[in-house]
mmCIF file of C-alpha atoms in Angstrom:
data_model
loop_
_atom_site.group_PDB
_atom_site.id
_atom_site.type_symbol
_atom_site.label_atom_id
_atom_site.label_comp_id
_atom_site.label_asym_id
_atom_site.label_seq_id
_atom_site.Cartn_x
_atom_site.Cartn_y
_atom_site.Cartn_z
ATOM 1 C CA UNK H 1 -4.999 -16.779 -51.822
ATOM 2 C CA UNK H 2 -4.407 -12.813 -51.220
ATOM 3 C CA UNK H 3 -7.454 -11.911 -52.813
ATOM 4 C CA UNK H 4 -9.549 -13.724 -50.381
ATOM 5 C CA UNK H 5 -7.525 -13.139 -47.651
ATOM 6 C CA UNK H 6 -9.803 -10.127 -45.731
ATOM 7 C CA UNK H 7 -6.860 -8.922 -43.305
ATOM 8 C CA UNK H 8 -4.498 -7.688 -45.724
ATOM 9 C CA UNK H 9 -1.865 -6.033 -44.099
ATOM 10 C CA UNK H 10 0.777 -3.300 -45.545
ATOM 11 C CA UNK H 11 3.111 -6.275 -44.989
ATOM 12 C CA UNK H 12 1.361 -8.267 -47.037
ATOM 13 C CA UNK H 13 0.400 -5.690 -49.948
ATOM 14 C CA UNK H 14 4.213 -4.907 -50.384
ATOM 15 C CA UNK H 15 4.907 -8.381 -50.756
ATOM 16 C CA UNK H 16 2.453 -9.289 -53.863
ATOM 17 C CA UNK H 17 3.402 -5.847 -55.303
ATOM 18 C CA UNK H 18 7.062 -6.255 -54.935
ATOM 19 C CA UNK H 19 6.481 -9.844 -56.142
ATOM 20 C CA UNK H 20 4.337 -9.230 -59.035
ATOM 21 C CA UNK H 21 6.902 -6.358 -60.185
ATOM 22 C CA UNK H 22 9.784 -8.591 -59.939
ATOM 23 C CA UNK H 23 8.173 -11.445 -62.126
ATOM 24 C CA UNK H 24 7.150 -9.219 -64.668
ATOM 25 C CA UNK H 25 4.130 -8.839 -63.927
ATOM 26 C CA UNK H 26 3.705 -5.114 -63.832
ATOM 27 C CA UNK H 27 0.132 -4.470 -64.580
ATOM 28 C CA UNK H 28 -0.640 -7.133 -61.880
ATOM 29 C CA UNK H 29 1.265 -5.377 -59.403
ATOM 30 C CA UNK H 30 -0.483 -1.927 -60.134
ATOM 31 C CA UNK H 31 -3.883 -3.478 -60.106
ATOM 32 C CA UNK H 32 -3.364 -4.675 -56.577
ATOM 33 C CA UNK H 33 -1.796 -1.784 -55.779
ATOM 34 C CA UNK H 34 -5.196 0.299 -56.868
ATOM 35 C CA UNK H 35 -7.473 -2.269 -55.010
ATOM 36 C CA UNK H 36 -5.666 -1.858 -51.673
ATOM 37 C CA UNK H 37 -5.640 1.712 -51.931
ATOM 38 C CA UNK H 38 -9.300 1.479 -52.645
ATOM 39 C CA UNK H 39 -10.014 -0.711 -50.216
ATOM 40 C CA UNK H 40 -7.865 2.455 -47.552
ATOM 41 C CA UNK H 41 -6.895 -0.898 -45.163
ATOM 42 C CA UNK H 42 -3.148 0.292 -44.865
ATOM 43 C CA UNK H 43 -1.239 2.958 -46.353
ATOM 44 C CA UNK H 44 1.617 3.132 -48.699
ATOM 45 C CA UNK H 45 5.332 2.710 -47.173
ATOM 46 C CA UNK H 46 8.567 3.649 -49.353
ATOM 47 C CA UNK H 47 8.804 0.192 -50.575
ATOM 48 C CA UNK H 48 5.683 -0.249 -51.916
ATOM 49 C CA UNK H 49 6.034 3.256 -53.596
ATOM 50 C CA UNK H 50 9.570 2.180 -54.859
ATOM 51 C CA UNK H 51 7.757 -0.851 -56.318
ATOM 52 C CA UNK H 52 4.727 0.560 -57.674
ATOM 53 C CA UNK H 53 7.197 3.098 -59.308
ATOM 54 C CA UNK H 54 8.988 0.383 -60.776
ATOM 55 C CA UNK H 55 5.735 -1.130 -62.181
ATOM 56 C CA UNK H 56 5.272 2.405 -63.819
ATOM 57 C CA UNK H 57 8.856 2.811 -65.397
ATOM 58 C CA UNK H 58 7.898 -1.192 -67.361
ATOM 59 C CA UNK H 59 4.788 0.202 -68.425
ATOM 60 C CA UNK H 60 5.491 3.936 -69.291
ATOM 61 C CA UNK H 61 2.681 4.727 -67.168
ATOM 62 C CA UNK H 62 3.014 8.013 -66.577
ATOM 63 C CA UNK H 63 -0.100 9.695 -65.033
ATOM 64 C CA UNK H 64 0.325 6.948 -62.250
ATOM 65 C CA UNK H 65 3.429 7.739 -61.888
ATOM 66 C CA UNK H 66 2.564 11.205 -61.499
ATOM 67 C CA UNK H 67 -0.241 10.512 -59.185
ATOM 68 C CA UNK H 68 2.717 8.654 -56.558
ATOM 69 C CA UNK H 69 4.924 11.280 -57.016
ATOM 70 C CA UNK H 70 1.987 13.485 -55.585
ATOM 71 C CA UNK H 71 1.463 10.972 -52.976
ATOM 72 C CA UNK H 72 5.404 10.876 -52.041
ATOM 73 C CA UNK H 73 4.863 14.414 -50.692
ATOM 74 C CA UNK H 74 1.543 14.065 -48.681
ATOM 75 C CA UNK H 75 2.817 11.246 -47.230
ATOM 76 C CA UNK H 76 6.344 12.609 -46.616
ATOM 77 C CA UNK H 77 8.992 11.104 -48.666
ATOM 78 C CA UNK H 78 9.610 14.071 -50.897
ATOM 79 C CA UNK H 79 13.717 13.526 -49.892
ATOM 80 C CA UNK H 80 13.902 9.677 -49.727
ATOM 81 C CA UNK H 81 16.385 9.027 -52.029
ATOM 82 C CA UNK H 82 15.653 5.496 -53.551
ATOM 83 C CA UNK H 83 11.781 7.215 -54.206
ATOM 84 C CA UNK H 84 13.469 10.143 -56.184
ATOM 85 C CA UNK H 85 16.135 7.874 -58.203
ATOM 86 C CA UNK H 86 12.847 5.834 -58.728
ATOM 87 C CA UNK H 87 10.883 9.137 -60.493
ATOM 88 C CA UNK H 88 14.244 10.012 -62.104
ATOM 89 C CA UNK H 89 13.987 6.432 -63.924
ATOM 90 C CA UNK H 90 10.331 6.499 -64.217
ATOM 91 C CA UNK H 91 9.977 9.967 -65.582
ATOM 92 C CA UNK H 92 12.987 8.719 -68.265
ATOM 93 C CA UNK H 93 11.079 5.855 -69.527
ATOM 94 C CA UNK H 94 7.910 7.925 -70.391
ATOM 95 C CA UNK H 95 9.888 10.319 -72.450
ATOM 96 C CA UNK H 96 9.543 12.958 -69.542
ATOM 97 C CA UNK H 97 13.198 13.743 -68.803
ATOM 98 C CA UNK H 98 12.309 17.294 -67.998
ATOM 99 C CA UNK H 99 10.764 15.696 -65.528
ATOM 100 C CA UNK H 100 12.868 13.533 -64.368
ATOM 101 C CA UNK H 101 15.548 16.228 -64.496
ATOM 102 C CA UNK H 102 13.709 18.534 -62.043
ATOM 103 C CA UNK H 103 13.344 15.549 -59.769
ATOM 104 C CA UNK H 104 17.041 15.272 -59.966
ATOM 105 C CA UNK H 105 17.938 18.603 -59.804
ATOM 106 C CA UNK H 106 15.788 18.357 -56.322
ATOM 107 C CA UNK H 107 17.677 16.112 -55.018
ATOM 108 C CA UNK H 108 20.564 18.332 -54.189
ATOM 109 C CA UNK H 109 22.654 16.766 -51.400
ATOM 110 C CA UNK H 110 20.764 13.166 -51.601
ATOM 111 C CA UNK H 111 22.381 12.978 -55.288
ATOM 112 C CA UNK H 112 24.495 9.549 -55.165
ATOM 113 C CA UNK H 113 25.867 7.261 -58.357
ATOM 114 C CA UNK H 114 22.615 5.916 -59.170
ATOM 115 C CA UNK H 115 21.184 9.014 -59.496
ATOM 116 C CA UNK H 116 23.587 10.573 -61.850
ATOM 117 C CA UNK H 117 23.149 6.668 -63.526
ATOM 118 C CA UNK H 118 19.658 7.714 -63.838
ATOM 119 C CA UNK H 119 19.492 10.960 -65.356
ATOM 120 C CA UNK H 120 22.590 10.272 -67.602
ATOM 121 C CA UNK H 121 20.530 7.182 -68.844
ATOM 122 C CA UNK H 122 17.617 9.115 -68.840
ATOM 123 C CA UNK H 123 18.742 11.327 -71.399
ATOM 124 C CA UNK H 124 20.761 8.545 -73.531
ATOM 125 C CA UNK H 125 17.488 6.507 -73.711
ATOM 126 C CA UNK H 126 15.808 9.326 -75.126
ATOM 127 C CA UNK H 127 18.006 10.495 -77.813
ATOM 128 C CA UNK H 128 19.666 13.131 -75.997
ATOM 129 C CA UNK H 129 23.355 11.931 -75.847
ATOM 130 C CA UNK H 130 24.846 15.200 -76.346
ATOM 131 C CA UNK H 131 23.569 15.897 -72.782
ATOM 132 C CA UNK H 132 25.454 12.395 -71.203
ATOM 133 C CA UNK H 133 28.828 14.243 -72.355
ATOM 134 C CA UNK H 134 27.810 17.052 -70.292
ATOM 135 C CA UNK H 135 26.196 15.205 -67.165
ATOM 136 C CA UNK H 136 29.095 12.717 -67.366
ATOM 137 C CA UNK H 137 31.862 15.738 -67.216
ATOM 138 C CA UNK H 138 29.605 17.514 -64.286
ATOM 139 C CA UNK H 139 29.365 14.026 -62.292
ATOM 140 C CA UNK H 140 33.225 14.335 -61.742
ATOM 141 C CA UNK H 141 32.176 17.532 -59.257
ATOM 142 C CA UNK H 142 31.908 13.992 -56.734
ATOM 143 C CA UNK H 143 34.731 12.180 -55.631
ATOM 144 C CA UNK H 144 35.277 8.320 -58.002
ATOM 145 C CA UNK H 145 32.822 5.921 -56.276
ATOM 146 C CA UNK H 146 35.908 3.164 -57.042
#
């Protein structure tokens, strides 16, 4: 029904992404993602972004991932948090935690739980656990979340 629907709106496009990331369906979700974008009908929002990200981080895609963190800043969402906790995940997953560190580390001030969740994560995932000791002792710099 979407793909023959000719007035696809950004509305619409989030929706299928968001859907098609949420059922597992991750490639799906990107290759929609890459039509509308090809087809320049409506531009990318933060949610979108968030869920094409999320697409990325199941399949360890990271030159896409690369290409919407590109995109975050011509579009303007270089300091939207839930985009940047998104990269710091993303970049994890593809074994880029320097990466995903300097996202982090960019964060500054919009650093919340889920981004120290992230990184700390980030690093455990990838065999660096020596480095959640030390994230975990600097996350106490901000007050208990409990």
């Amino acid at each position: 029904m979407f793909n023959q629907t000719t007035a696809k709106s950004s509305v619409s496009s989030t929706a299928m992404v968001s859907g098609c990331v949420q059922n597992g369906c991750a490639k799906e979700a990107l290759n929609l993602l890459i039509k509308a974008r090809k087809e320049k009908k409506n531009s990318m929002d933060s949610i979108i972004l968030v869920s094409a990200l999320t697409a990325c981080r199941e399949l360890a895609a990271l030159e896409i991932c690369q290409q919407l963190h590109c995109y975050s800043f011509q579009v303007g969402f270089p300091k939207y948090r839930p985009i940047q906790n998104s990269l710091v995940l993303t970049y994890s997953r593809c074994r880029k935690v320097d990466l995903a560190y300097l996202v982090f580390k960019e964060m500054g001030f919009l650093q919340d739980v889920v981004s120290w969740n992230a990184i700390i994560s980030g690093h455990g995932i990838n065999g660096q656990g020596a480095w959640n000791a030390i994230f975990f002792v600097m996350k106490f710099a901000f007050p208990p979340s409990h």
